[in-house]
Tab-separated table of C-alpha atoms (C1' of nucleotides) in Angstrom:
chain	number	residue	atom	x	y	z
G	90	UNK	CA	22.357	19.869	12.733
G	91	UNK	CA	23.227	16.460	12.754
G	92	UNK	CA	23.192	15.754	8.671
G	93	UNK	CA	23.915	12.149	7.722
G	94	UNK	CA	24.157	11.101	4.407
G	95	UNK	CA	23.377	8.050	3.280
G	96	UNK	CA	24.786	7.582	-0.025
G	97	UNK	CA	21.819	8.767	-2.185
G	98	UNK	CA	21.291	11.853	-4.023
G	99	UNK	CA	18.104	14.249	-3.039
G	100	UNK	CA	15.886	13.047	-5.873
G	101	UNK	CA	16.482	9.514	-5.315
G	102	UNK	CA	15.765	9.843	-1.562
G	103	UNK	CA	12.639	11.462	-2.522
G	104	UNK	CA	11.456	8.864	-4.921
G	105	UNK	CA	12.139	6.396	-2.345
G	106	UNK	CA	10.209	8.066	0.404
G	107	UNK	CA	7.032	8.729	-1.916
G	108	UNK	CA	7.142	5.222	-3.229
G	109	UNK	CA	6.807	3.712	0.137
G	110	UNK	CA	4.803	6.212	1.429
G	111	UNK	CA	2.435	4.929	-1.610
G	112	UNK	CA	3.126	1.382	-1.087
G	113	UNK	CA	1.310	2.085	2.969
G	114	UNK	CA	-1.029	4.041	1.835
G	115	UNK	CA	-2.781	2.913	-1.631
G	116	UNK	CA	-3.754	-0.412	-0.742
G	117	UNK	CA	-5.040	0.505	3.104
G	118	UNK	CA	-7.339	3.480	1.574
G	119	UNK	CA	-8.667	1.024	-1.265
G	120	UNK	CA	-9.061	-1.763	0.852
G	121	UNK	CA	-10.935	0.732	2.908
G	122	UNK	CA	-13.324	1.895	0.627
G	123	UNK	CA	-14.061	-1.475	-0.348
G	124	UNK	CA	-14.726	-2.473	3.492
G	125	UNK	CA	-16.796	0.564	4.123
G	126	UNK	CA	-18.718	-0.027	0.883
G	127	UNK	CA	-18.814	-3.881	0.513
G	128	UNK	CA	-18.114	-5.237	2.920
G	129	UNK	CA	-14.798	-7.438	0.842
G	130	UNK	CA	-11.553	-7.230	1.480
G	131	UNK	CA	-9.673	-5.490	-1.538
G	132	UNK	CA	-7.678	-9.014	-1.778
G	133	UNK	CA	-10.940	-11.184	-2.426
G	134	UNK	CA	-12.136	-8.643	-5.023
G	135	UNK	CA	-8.987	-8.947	-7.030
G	136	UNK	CA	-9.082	-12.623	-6.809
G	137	UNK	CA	-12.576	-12.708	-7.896
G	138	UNK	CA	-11.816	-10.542	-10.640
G	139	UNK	CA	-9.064	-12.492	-12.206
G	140	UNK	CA	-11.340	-15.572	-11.586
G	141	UNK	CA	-13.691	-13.719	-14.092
G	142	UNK	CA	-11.372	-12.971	-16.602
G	143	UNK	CA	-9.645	-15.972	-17.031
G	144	UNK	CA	-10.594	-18.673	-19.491
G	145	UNK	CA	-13.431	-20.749	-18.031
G	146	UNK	CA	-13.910	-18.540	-15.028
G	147	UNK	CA	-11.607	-20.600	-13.575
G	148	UNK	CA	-7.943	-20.885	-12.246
G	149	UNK	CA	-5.327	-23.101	-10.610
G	150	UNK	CA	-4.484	-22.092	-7.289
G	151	UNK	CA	-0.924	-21.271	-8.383
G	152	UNK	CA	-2.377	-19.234	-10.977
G	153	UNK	CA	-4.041	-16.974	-8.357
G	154	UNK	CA	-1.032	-16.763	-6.109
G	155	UNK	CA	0.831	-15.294	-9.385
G	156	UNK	CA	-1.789	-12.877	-10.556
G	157	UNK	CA	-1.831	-11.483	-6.823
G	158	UNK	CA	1.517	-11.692	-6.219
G	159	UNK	CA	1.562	-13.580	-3.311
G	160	UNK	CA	2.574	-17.546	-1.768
G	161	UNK	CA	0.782	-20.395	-2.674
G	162	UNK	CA	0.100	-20.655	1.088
G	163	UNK	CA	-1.298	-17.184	0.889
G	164	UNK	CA	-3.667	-18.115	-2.096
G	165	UNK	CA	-4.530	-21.358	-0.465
G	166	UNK	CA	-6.132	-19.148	2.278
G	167	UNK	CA	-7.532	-16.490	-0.082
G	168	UNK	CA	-9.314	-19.195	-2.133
G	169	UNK	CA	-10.785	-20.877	1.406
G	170	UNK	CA	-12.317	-17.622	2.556
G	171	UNK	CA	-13.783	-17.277	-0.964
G	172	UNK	CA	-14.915	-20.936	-0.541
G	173	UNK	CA	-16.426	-20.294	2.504
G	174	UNK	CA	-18.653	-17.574	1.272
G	175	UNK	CA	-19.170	-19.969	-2.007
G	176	UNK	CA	-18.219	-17.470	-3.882
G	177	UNK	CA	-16.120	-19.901	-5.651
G	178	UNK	CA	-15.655	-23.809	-5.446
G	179	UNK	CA	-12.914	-26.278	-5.773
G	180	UNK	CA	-12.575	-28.729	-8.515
G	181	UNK	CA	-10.603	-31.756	-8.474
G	182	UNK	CA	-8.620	-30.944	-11.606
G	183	UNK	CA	-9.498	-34.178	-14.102
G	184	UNK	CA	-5.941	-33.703	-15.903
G	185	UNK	CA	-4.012	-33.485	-12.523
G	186	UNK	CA	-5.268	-34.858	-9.480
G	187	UNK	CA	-2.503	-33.246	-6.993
G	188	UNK	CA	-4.737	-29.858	-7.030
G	189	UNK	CA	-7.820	-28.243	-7.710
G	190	UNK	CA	-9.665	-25.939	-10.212
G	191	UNK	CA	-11.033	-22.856	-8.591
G	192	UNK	CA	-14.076	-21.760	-9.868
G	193	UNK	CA	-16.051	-18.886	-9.912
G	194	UNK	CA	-19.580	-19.954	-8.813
G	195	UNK	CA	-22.542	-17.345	-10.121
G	196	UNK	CA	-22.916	-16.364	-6.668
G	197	UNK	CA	-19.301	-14.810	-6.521
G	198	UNK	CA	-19.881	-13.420	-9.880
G	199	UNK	CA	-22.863	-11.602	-8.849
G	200	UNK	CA	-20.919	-10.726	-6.261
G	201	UNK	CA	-18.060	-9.106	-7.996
G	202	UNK	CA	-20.381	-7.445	-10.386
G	203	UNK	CA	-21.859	-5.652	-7.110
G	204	UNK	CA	-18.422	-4.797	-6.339
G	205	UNK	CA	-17.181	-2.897	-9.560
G	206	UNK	CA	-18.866	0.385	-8.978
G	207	UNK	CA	-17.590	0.833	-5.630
G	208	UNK	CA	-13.749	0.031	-6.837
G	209	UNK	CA	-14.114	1.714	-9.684
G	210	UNK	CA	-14.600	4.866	-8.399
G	211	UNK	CA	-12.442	4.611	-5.456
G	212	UNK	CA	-9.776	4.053	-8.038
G	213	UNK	CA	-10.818	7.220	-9.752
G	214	UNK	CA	-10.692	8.890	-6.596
G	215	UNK	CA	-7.553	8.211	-4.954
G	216	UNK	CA	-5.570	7.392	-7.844
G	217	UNK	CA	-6.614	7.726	-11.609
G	218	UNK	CA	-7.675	11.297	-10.975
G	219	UNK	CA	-4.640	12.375	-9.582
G	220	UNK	CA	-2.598	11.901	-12.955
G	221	UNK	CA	-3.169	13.368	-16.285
G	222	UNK	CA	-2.643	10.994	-18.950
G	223	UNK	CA	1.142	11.609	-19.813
G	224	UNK	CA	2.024	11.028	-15.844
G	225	UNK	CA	-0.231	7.541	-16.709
G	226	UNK	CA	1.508	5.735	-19.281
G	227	UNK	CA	5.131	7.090	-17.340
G	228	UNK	CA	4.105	5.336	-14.054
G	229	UNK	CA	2.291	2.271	-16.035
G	230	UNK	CA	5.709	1.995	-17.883
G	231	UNK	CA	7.667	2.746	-14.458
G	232	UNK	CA	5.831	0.288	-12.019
G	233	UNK	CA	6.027	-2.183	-13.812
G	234	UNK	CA	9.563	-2.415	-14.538
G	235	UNK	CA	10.133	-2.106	-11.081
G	236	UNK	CA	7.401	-4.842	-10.799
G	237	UNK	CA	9.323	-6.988	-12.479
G	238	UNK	CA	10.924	-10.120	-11.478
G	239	UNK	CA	14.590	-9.490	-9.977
G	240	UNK	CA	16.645	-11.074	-12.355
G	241	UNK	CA	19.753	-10.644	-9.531
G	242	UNK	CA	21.219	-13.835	-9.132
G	243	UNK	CA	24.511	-12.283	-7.794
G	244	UNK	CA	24.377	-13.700	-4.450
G	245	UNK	CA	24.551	-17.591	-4.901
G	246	UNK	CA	21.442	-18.808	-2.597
G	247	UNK	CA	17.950	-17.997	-3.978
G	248	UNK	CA	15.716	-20.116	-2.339
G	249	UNK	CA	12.395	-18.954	-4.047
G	250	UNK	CA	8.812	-19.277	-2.410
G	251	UNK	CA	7.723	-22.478	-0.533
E	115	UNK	CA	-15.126	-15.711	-24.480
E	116	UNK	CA	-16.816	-14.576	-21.675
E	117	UNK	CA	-16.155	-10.680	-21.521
E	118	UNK	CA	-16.633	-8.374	-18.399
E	119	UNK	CA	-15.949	-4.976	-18.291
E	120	UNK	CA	-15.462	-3.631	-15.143
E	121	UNK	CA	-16.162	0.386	-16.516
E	122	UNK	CA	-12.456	1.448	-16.832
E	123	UNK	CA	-10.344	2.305	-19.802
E	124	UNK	CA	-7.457	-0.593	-20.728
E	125	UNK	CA	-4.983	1.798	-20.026
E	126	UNK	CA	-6.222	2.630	-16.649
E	127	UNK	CA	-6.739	-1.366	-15.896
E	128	UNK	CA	-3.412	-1.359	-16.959
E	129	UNK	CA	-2.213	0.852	-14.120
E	130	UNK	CA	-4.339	-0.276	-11.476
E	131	UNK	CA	-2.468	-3.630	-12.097
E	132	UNK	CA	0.917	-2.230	-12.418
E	133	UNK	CA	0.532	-0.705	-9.021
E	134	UNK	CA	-0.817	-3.523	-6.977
E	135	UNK	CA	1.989	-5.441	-8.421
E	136	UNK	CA	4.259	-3.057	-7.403
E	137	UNK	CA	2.816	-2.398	-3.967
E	138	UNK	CA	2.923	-6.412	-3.176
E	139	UNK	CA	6.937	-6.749	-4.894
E	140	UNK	CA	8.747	-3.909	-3.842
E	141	UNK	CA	8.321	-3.963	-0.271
E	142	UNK	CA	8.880	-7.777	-0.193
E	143	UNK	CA	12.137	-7.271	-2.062
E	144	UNK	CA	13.679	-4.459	-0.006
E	145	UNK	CA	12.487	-6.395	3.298
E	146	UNK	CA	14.032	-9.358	2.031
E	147	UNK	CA	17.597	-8.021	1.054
E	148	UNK	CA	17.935	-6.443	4.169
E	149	UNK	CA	17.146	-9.301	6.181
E	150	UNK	CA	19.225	-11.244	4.212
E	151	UNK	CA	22.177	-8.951	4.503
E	152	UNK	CA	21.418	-7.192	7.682
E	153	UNK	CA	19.029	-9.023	9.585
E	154	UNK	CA	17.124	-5.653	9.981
E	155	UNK	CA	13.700	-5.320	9.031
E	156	UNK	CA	12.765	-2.620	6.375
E	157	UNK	CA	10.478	-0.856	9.142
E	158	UNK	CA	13.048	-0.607	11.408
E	159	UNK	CA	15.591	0.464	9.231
E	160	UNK	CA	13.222	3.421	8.025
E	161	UNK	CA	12.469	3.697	12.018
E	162	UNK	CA	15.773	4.662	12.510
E	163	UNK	CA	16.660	6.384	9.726
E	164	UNK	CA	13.959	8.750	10.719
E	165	UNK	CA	14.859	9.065	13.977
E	166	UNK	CA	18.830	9.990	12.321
E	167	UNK	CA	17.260	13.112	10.574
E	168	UNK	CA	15.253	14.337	13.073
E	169	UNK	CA	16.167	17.459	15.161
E	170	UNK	CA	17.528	16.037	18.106
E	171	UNK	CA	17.547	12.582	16.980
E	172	UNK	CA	13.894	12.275	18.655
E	173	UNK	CA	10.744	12.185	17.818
E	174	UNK	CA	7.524	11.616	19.365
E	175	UNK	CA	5.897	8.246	18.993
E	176	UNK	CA	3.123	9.743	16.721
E	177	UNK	CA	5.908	11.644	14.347
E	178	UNK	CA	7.527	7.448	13.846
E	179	UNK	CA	3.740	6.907	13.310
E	180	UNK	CA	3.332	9.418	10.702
E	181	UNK	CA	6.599	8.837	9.336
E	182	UNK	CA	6.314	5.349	8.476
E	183	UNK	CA	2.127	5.885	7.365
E	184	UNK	CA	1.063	3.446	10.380
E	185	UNK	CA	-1.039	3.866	13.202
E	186	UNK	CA	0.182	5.187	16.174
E	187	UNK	CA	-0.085	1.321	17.806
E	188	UNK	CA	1.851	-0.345	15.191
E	189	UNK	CA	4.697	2.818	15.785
E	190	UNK	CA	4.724	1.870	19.803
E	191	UNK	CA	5.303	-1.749	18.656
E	192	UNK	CA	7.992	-0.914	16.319
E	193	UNK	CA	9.366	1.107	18.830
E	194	UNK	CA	9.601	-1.708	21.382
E	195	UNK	CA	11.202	-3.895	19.140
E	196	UNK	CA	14.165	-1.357	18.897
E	197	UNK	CA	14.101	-0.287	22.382
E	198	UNK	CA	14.864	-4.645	23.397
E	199	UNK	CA	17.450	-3.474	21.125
E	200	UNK	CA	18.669	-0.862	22.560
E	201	UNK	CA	18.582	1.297	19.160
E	202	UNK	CA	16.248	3.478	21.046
E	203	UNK	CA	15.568	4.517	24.236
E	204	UNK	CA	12.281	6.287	25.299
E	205	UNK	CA	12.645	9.292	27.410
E	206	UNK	CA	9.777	10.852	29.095
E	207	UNK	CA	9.207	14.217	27.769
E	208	UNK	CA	10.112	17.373	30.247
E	209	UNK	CA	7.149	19.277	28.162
E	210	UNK	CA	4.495	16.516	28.447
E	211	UNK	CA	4.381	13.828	30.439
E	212	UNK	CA	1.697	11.832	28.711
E	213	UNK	CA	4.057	10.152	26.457
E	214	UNK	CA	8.150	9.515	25.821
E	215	UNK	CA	10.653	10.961	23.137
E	216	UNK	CA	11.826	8.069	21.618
E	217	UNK	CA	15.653	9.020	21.197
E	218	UNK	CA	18.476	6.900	19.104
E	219	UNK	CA	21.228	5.530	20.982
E	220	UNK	CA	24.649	5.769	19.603
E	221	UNK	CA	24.084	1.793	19.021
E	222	UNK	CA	21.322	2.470	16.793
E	223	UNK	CA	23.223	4.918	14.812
E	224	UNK	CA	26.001	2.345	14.054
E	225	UNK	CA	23.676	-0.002	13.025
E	226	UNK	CA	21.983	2.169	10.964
E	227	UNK	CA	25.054	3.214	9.035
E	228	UNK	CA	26.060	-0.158	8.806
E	229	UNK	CA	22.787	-0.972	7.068
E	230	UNK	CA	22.987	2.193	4.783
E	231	UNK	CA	25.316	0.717	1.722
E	232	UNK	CA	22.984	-2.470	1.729
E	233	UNK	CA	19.893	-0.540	1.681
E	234	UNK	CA	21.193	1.932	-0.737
E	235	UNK	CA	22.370	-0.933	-3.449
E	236	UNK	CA	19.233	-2.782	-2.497
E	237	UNK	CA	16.763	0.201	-3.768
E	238	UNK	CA	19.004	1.055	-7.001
E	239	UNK	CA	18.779	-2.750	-8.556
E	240	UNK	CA	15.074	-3.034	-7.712
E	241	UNK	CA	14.301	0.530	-8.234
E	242	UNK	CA	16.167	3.807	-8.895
E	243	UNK	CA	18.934	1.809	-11.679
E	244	UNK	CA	15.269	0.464	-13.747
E	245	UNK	CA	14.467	4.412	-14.334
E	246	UNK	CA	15.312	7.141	-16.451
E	247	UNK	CA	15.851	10.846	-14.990
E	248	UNK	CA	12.089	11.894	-16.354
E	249	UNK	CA	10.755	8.315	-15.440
E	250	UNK	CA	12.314	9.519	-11.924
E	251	UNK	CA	10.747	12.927	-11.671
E	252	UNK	CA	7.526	12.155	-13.399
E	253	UNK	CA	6.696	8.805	-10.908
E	254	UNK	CA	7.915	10.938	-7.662
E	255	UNK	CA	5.151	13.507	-8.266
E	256	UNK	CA	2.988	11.383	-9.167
E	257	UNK	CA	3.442	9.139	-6.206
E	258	UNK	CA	3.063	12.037	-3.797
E	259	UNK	CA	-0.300	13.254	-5.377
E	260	UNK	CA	-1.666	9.550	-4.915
E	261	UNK	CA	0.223	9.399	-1.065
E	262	UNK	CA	-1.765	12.487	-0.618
E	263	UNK	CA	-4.421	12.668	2.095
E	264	UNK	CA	-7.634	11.654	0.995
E	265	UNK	CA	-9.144	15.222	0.158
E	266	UNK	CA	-12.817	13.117	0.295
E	267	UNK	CA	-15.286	13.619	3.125
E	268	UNK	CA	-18.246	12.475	0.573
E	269	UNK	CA	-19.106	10.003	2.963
E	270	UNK	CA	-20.420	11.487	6.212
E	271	UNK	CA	-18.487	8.766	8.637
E	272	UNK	CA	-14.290	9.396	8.817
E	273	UNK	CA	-13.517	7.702	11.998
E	274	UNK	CA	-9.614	8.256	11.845
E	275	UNK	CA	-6.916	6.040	13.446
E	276	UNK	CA	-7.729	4.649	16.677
T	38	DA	C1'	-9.669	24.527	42.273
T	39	DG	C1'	-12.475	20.500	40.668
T	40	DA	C1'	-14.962	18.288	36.874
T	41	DA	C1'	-15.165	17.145	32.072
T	42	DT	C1'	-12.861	16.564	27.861
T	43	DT	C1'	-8.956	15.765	24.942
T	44	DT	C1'	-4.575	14.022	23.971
T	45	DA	C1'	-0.833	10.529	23.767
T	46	DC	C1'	0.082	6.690	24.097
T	47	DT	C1'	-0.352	1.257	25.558
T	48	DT	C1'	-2.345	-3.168	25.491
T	49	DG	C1'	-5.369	-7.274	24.321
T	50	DA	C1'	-7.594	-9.613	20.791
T	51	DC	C1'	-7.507	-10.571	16.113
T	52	DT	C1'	-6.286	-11.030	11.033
T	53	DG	C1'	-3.676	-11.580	6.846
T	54	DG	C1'	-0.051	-13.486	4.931
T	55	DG	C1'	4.830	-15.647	5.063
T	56	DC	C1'	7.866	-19.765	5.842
T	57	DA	C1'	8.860	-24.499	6.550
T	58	DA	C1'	7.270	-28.985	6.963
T	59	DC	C1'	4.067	-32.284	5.301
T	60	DT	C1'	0.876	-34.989	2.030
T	61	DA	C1'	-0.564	-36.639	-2.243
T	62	DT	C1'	-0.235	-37.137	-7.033
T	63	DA	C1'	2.624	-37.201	-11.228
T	64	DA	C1'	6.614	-37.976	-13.968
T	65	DC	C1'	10.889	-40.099	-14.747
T	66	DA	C1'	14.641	-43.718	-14.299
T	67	DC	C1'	15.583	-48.352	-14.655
I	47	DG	C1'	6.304	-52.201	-12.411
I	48	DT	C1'	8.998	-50.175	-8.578
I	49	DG	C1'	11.824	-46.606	-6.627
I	50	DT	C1'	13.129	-41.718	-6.964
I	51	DT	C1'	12.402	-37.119	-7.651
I	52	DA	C1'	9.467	-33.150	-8.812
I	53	DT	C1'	5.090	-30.679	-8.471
I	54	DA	C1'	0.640	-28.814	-6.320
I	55	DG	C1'	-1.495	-27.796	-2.368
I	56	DT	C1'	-2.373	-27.687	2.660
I	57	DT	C1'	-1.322	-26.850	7.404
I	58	DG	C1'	1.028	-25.327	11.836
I	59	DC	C1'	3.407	-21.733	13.642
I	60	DC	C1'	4.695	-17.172	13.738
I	61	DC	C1'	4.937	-11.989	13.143
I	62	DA	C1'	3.674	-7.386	11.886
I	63	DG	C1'	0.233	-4.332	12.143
I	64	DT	C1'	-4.897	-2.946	12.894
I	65	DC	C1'	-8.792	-1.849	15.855
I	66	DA	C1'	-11.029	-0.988	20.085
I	67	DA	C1'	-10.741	-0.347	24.809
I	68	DG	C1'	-7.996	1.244	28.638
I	69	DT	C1'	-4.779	4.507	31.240
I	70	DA	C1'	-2.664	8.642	32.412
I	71	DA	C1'	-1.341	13.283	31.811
I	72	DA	C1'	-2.803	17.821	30.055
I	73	DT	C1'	-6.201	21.254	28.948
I	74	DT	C1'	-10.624	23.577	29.168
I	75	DC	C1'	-14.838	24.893	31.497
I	76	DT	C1'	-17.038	26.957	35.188
DNA sequence: AGAATTTACTTGACTGGGCAACTATAACAC
DNA sequence: GTGTTATAGTTGCCCAGTCAAGTAAATTCT
C-alpha cells in the first residue's frame, strides 16, 4: 500500500509513461521490419532518404547528423557504413577542403527505392493506422514542439555536442 | 529538382519525421538533465521508480523487463548496476527458485526521492509545460495505440525476445 | 519417479552511438 | 604573411542494450 507520489498529477504520469514506452518501442519494431525485410538498418534508410531529397543528392556530413538528430561522430560512422556498401561516396568539398560532400551514388538510390515499400507500410502498420486524422495533425503539432530545441539556458554551463 | 516520392501523404511524412525526432531528443534530454543533476541514469531512475510502485516493492526481473520495454538481458544488466549500488538487492524467490525478486533497499528509495523534483521539472520544460490539456489527452492515447503490441502475425516467423 | 520440455534468468560476443581528444583546413587579427 | 582562433571531420574509448547460447529450477509426460 506503499503510495509514493512523485509530484505529478495522474495524466501527466500517464503521458510520460506512454511517451517512453513509444520512444522503446517505435524505432525497435521499425528498425525491425526493415531488418527482417531489407536487410538495412532503419538509421541507413533515413540517411539515404534525406541524401535523396536534398539538393544535389548530396549533403555535408553535419547536415546528416542534424537531419537524424544525432553527433557528428555518430554521422561520421553512419556515412562510413553507407560508404562501405557504396551506397554513397565522399567528396572532397571544392569550396571547403576541411570536409567532404556525401553523395548518393545510383547504387544507394536503387537501393533506397527498394526500400520504400517495405517502410512504407510498416509505417502504416504500426503507426499511421493507429490514428485517425484529427489525432495526426495533434501529435504532428505535439512532437514536434517537444522536438524542439531546449531553449533552457537557466543553468550556466551548456557545453553542446563535440 | 530531382523529386522522389516515397508513396506517403505530406502530412503523414510530416509525422513520421516529427516522431523520429522526437524519439532521438527526448530521451537524450531527460538522460542528460538527470545526469547532470543527479548523476542517475534515466533507466535507472524509471528502474526504481518501478520497483517504488510495485506491491511489495519487488518485482521479478522480467516485470523491470517489461516495464522499461527491454529484453529481459538488458533488465538483469540494469539490475546489476543498481544492485553494485545497493538500490536493490535480489532475493531468491520462496515460490520459484529459478530466478530472484529484485527488492528496493531503503537506499534506493532515498535516492529515488531525491531524484523525483529533478526528474519532475526535467519532463515539464521539455515536455508536459510545451502542451495544452487536449494536446495532453489526445498524444497519450495516441501514444498508447502506437506502444501497442504489434497485433501483426502477417509474416509467418515471430521469434520473440531471446 | 525419471525423462523431456519449458521457464527464468545469466553471460559472452557484438553493435550503435556518445564524448573527448585530435587533425586539418579556413578565417581573422595584425 | 604569420600567428591565433574557429570550424569540419575523424578516431579511440566506453557504455547500454541486443542476440544467441548456456544454466538451473520447475513442470509435464509417461
Amino acid at each position: 500500500m506503499a503510495h509514493h507520489n512523485n509530484g505529478m498529477t495522474r495524466d501527466e504520469k500517464a503521458l510520460m509513461q506512454a511517451l517512453s514506452r513509444a520512444i522503446s518501442v517505435v524505432p525497435r519494431v521499425l528498425d525491425a521490419d526493415l531488418q527482417r525485410d531489407q536487410q538495412l538498418p532503419l538509421t541507413d534508410y533515413f540517411a539515404l532518404t534525406y541524401l535523396s531529397e536534398a539538393e544535389g543528392q548530396r549533403l555535408r556530413i553535419n547536415e546528416v547528423a542534424t537531419r537524424l538528430s544525432m553527433t557528428i561522430s555518430g554521422a561520421t560512422r553512419t556515412v562510413n557504413r553507407l560508404e562501405a556498401l557504396e551506397f554513397v561516396a565522399r567528396e572532397r568539398s571544392a569550396s571547403d577542403g576541411r570536409g567532404a560532400d556525401v553523395v548518393l551514388t545510383d547504387v544507394g538510390l536503387k537501393r533506397l527505392k527498394a526500400a520504400w515499400p517495405s517502410h512504407r507500410d510498416s509505417a502504416r502498420r504500426r503507426v499511421l493506422d493507429r490514428l485517425d486524422a484529427n489525432e495526426l495533425a495533434v501529435l504532428t503539432k505535439a512532437l514536434n514542439s517537444i522536438g524542439a530545441e531546449p531553449d533552457d539556458f537557466d543553468s550556466a554551463d551548456c557545453p553542446p555536442q563535440s
